[in-house]
Amino acid sequence: LKHAYPVPAVSHLLTSLAGGKVFAKLDLAQPYQQLVVDKKNCRCTNNNHTSRVKRLQFGVSAAPGIFQGVIDQLTKGIPGVLPYFDDILIAAKDVSMLAKRLA
């Protein structure tokens, strides 16, 4: 399983935070396992053993790129929201704006 979605560089994310003065970080629980694997890609081979998986598994080399692509699409266009792997950083210029973004 190959996947070439680019994971953003930390330096690019830090540049995106310009203007942010207060921040919140959401840490997603077991994010890969939230994604269903289609039947075409459900076979997993490990040490000469083949199994079928229903959810994206941690440890699969393509998993970070796959998940990053999904979370980028889900948060696209939301001001002050920056996803990075299983963390979502929310930036705002003040506490009031941050509270609105978290609501």
mmCIF file with all atom_site columns, C-alpha atoms in Angstrom:
data_model
loop_
_atom_site.group_PDB
_atom_site.id
_atom_site.type_symbol
_atom_site.label_atom_id
_atom_site.label_alt_id
_atom_site.label_comp_id
_atom_site.label_asym_id
_atom_site.label_entity_id
_atom_site.label_seq_id
_atom_site.pdbx_PDB_ins_code
_atom_site.Cartn_x
_atom_site.Cartn_y
_atom_site.Cartn_z
_atom_site.occupancy
_atom_site.B_iso_or_equiv
_atom_site.pdbx_formal_charge
_atom_site.auth_seq_id
_atom_site.auth_comp_id
_atom_site.auth_asym_id
_atom_site.auth_atom_id
_atom_site.pdbx_PDB_model_num
ATOM 1   C CA . LEU A 1 1   ? 0.000   0.000   0.000  1.00 0.00 ? 1   LEU A CA 1
ATOM 2   C CA . LYS A 1 2   ? 1.618   3.208   -1.180 1.00 0.00 ? 2   LYS A CA 1
ATOM 3   C CA . HIS A 1 3   ? 0.389   6.661   -0.330 1.00 0.00 ? 3   HIS A CA 1
ATOM 4   C CA . ALA A 1 4   ? 2.146   9.890   -1.207 1.00 0.00 ? 4   ALA A CA 1
ATOM 5   C CA . TYR A 1 5   ? 0.116   12.526  0.636  1.00 0.00 ? 5   TYR A CA 1
ATOM 6   C CA . PRO A 1 6   ? 2.640   15.041  1.987  1.00 0.00 ? 6   PRO A CA 1
ATOM 7   C CA . VAL A 1 7   ? 2.814   15.440  5.738  1.00 0.00 ? 7   VAL A CA 1
ATOM 8   C CA . PRO A 1 8   ? 3.355   19.161  6.467  1.00 0.00 ? 8   PRO A CA 1
ATOM 9   C CA . ALA A 1 9   ? 6.722   20.349  7.731  1.00 0.00 ? 9   ALA A CA 1
ATOM 10  C CA . VAL A 1 10  ? 6.671   21.751  11.266 1.00 0.00 ? 10  VAL A CA 1
ATOM 11  C CA . SER A 1 11  ? 8.325   24.957  9.991  1.00 0.00 ? 11  SER A CA 1
ATOM 12  C CA . HIS A 1 12  ? 5.391   25.482  7.591  1.00 0.00 ? 12  HIS A CA 1
ATOM 13  C CA . LEU A 1 13  ? 2.891   24.995  10.418 1.00 0.00 ? 13  LEU A CA 1
ATOM 14  C CA . LEU A 1 14  ? 4.719   27.466  12.655 1.00 0.00 ? 14  LEU A CA 1
ATOM 15  C CA . THR A 1 15  ? 4.594   30.081  9.886  1.00 0.00 ? 15  THR A CA 1
ATOM 16  C CA . SER A 1 16  ? 0.826   29.514  9.641  1.00 0.00 ? 16  SER A CA 1
ATOM 17  C CA . LEU A 1 17  ? 0.444   30.456  13.308 1.00 0.00 ? 17  LEU A CA 1
ATOM 18  C CA . ALA A 1 18  ? 1.478   34.086  12.794 1.00 0.00 ? 18  ALA A CA 1
ATOM 19  C CA . GLY A 1 19  ? -0.951  36.320  14.672 1.00 0.00 ? 19  GLY A CA 1
ATOM 20  C CA . GLY A 1 20  ? -1.985  33.625  17.123 1.00 0.00 ? 20  GLY A CA 1
ATOM 21  C CA . LYS A 1 21  ? -1.604  34.610  20.772 1.00 0.00 ? 21  LYS A CA 1
ATOM 22  C CA . VAL A 1 22  ? -3.647  31.907  22.537 1.00 0.00 ? 22  VAL A CA 1
ATOM 23  C CA . PHE A 1 23  ? -3.800  28.250  21.587 1.00 0.00 ? 23  PHE A CA 1
ATOM 24  C CA . ALA A 1 24  ? -5.593  25.006  22.327 1.00 0.00 ? 24  ALA A CA 1
ATOM 25  C CA . LYS A 1 25  ? -4.448  21.530  21.332 1.00 0.00 ? 25  LYS A CA 1
ATOM 26  C CA . LEU A 1 26  ? -6.750  18.596  20.740 1.00 0.00 ? 26  LEU A CA 1
ATOM 27  C CA . ASP A 1 27  ? -5.157  15.150  20.878 1.00 0.00 ? 27  ASP A CA 1
ATOM 28  C CA . LEU A 1 28  ? -7.287  12.665  18.940 1.00 0.00 ? 28  LEU A CA 1
ATOM 29  C CA . ALA A 1 29  ? -7.691  9.197   20.482 1.00 0.00 ? 29  ALA A CA 1
ATOM 30  C CA . GLN A 1 30  ? -6.793  6.269   18.203 1.00 0.00 ? 30  GLN A CA 1
ATOM 31  C CA . PRO A 1 31  ? -7.307  8.337   15.050 1.00 0.00 ? 31  PRO A CA 1
ATOM 32  C CA . TYR A 1 32  ? -6.163  5.734   12.519 1.00 0.00 ? 32  TYR A CA 1
ATOM 33  C CA . GLN A 1 33  ? -8.684  3.204   13.814 1.00 0.00 ? 33  GLN A CA 1
ATOM 34  C CA . GLN A 1 34  ? -11.498 5.662   13.022 1.00 0.00 ? 34  GLN A CA 1
ATOM 35  C CA . LEU A 1 35  ? -10.886 5.179   9.277  1.00 0.00 ? 35  LEU A CA 1
ATOM 36  C CA . VAL A 1 36  ? -12.491 2.223   7.491  1.00 0.00 ? 36  VAL A CA 1
ATOM 37  C CA . VAL A 1 37  ? -10.265 0.317   5.028  1.00 0.00 ? 37  VAL A CA 1
ATOM 38  C CA . ASP A 1 38  ? -11.923 -0.592  1.726  1.00 0.00 ? 38  ASP A CA 1
ATOM 39  C CA . LYS A 1 39  ? -12.086 -4.257  0.676  1.00 0.00 ? 39  LYS A CA 1
ATOM 40  C CA . LYS A 1 40  ? -9.447  -3.732  -2.029 1.00 0.00 ? 40  LYS A CA 1
ATOM 41  C CA . ASN A 1 41  ? -6.824  -2.778  0.590  1.00 0.00 ? 41  ASN A CA 1
ATOM 42  C CA . CYS A 1 42  ? -7.911  -4.862  3.587  1.00 0.00 ? 42  CYS A CA 1
ATOM 43  C CA . ARG A 1 43  ? -5.305  -7.658  3.302  1.00 0.00 ? 43  ARG A CA 1
ATOM 44  C CA . CYS A 1 44  ? -2.334  -7.265  5.583  1.00 0.00 ? 44  CYS A CA 1
ATOM 45  C CA . THR A 1 45  ? 0.709   -9.553  5.451  1.00 0.00 ? 45  THR A CA 1
ATOM 46  C CA . ASN A 1 46  ? 3.090   -9.904  8.377  1.00 0.00 ? 46  ASN A CA 1
ATOM 47  C CA . ASN A 1 47  ? 5.675   -12.695 8.839  1.00 0.00 ? 47  ASN A CA 1
ATOM 48  C CA . ASN A 1 48  ? 4.069   -14.922 6.183  1.00 0.00 ? 48  ASN A CA 1
ATOM 49  C CA . HIS A 1 49  ? 0.655   -14.520 7.795  1.00 0.00 ? 49  HIS A CA 1
ATOM 50  C CA . THR A 1 50  ? -2.169  -12.787 5.916  1.00 0.00 ? 50  THR A CA 1
ATOM 51  C CA . SER A 1 51  ? -5.086  -11.223 7.724  1.00 0.00 ? 51  SER A CA 1
ATOM 52  C CA . ARG A 1 52  ? -7.866  -8.824  6.868  1.00 0.00 ? 52  ARG A CA 1
ATOM 53  C CA . VAL A 1 53  ? -8.332  -5.544  8.649  1.00 0.00 ? 53  VAL A CA 1
ATOM 54  C CA . LYS A 1 54  ? -11.411 -3.344  8.742  1.00 0.00 ? 54  LYS A CA 1
ATOM 55  C CA . ARG A 1 55  ? -9.756  -0.204  10.108 1.00 0.00 ? 55  ARG A CA 1
ATOM 56  C CA . LEU A 1 56  ? -6.521  1.615   9.288  1.00 0.00 ? 56  LEU A CA 1
ATOM 57  C CA . GLN A 1 57  ? -3.799  0.175   11.509 1.00 0.00 ? 57  GLN A CA 1
ATOM 58  C CA . PHE A 1 58  ? -1.036  1.970   13.389 1.00 0.00 ? 58  PHE A CA 1
ATOM 59  C CA . GLY A 1 59  ? 2.335   0.830   12.064 1.00 0.00 ? 59  GLY A CA 1
ATOM 60  C CA . VAL A 1 60  ? 1.318   0.680   8.397  1.00 0.00 ? 60  VAL A CA 1
ATOM 61  C CA . SER A 1 61  ? 3.856   2.822   6.529  1.00 0.00 ? 61  SER A CA 1
ATOM 62  C CA . ALA A 1 62  ? 1.174   4.674   4.566  1.00 0.00 ? 62  ALA A CA 1
ATOM 63  C CA . ALA A 1 63  ? -1.052  5.367   7.603  1.00 0.00 ? 63  ALA A CA 1
ATOM 64  C CA . PRO A 1 64  ? 0.356   8.815   8.543  1.00 0.00 ? 64  PRO A CA 1
ATOM 65  C CA . GLY A 1 65  ? -0.106  10.164  5.015  1.00 0.00 ? 65  GLY A CA 1
ATOM 66  C CA . ILE A 1 66  ? -3.570  8.655   4.656  1.00 0.00 ? 66  ILE A CA 1
ATOM 67  C CA . PHE A 1 67  ? -4.728  10.088  7.968  1.00 0.00 ? 67  PHE A CA 1
ATOM 68  C CA . GLN A 1 68  ? -3.124  13.490  7.301  1.00 0.00 ? 68  GLN A CA 1
ATOM 69  C CA . GLY A 1 69  ? -4.988  13.706  3.986  1.00 0.00 ? 69  GLY A CA 1
ATOM 70  C CA . VAL A 1 70  ? -8.315  12.938  5.645  1.00 0.00 ? 70  VAL A CA 1
ATOM 71  C CA . ILE A 1 71  ? -7.852  15.343  8.563  1.00 0.00 ? 71  ILE A CA 1
ATOM 72  C CA . ASP A 1 72  ? -6.648  18.109  6.205  1.00 0.00 ? 72  ASP A CA 1
ATOM 73  C CA . GLN A 1 73  ? -9.837  17.720  4.145  1.00 0.00 ? 73  GLN A CA 1
ATOM 74  C CA . LEU A 1 74  ? -12.045 17.729  7.254  1.00 0.00 ? 74  LEU A CA 1
ATOM 75  C CA . THR A 1 75  ? -10.495 20.924  8.650  1.00 0.00 ? 75  THR A CA 1
ATOM 76  C CA . LYS A 1 76  ? -9.926  22.735  5.328  1.00 0.00 ? 76  LYS A CA 1
ATOM 77  C CA . GLY A 1 77  ? -11.139 26.330  5.423  1.00 0.00 ? 77  GLY A CA 1
ATOM 78  C CA . ILE A 1 78  ? -11.660 26.480  9.198  1.00 0.00 ? 78  ILE A CA 1
ATOM 79  C CA . PRO A 1 79  ? -9.807  29.589  10.443 1.00 0.00 ? 79  PRO A CA 1
ATOM 80  C CA . GLY A 1 80  ? -7.050  29.019  12.982 1.00 0.00 ? 80  GLY A CA 1
ATOM 81  C CA . VAL A 1 81  ? -7.188  25.208  12.783 1.00 0.00 ? 81  VAL A CA 1
ATOM 82  C CA . LEU A 1 82  ? -3.976  23.327  12.005 1.00 0.00 ? 82  LEU A CA 1
ATOM 83  C CA . PRO A 1 83  ? -3.979  19.520  12.007 1.00 0.00 ? 83  PRO A CA 1
ATOM 84  C CA . TYR A 1 84  ? -0.713  17.621  12.426 1.00 0.00 ? 84  TYR A CA 1
ATOM 85  C CA . PHE A 1 85  ? -1.021  13.837  12.676 1.00 0.00 ? 85  PHE A CA 1
ATOM 86  C CA . ASP A 1 86  ? -3.281  13.123  15.666 1.00 0.00 ? 86  ASP A CA 1
ATOM 87  C CA . ASP A 1 87  ? -3.044  16.651  17.068 1.00 0.00 ? 87  ASP A CA 1
ATOM 88  C CA . ILE A 1 88  ? -5.182  19.612  16.072 1.00 0.00 ? 88  ILE A CA 1
ATOM 89  C CA . LEU A 1 89  ? -3.878  23.034  17.061 1.00 0.00 ? 89  LEU A CA 1
ATOM 90  C CA . ILE A 1 90  ? -6.386  25.868  17.297 1.00 0.00 ? 90  ILE A CA 1
ATOM 91  C CA . ALA A 1 91  ? -4.982  29.399  17.302 1.00 0.00 ? 91  ALA A CA 1
ATOM 92  C CA . ALA A 1 92  ? -6.673  32.724  17.995 1.00 0.00 ? 92  ALA A CA 1
ATOM 93  C CA . LYS A 1 93  ? -5.730  36.308  18.740 1.00 0.00 ? 93  LYS A CA 1
ATOM 94  C CA . ASP A 1 94  ? -7.515  36.306  22.132 1.00 0.00 ? 94  ASP A CA 1
ATOM 95  C CA . VAL A 1 95  ? -9.338  34.056  24.607 1.00 0.00 ? 95  VAL A CA 1
ATOM 96  C CA . SER A 1 96  ? -12.778 35.138  23.390 1.00 0.00 ? 96  SER A CA 1
ATOM 97  C CA . MET A 1 97  ? -11.998 34.159  19.790 1.00 0.00 ? 97  MET A CA 1
ATOM 98  C CA . LEU A 1 98  ? -10.468 30.869  20.946 1.00 0.00 ? 98  LEU A CA 1
ATOM 99  C CA . ALA A 1 99  ? -13.632 30.051  22.915 1.00 0.00 ? 99  ALA A CA 1
ATOM 100 C CA . LYS A 1 100 ? -15.739 30.685  19.794 1.00 0.00 ? 100 LYS A CA 1
ATOM 101 C CA . ARG A 1 101 ? -13.487 28.447  17.705 1.00 0.00 ? 101 ARG A CA 1
ATOM 102 C CA . LEU A 1 102 ? -13.747 25.670  20.275 1.00 0.00 ? 102 LEU A CA 1
ATOM 103 C CA . ALA A 1 103 ? -17.549 25.929  20.534 1.00 0.00 ? 103 ALA A CA 1
#
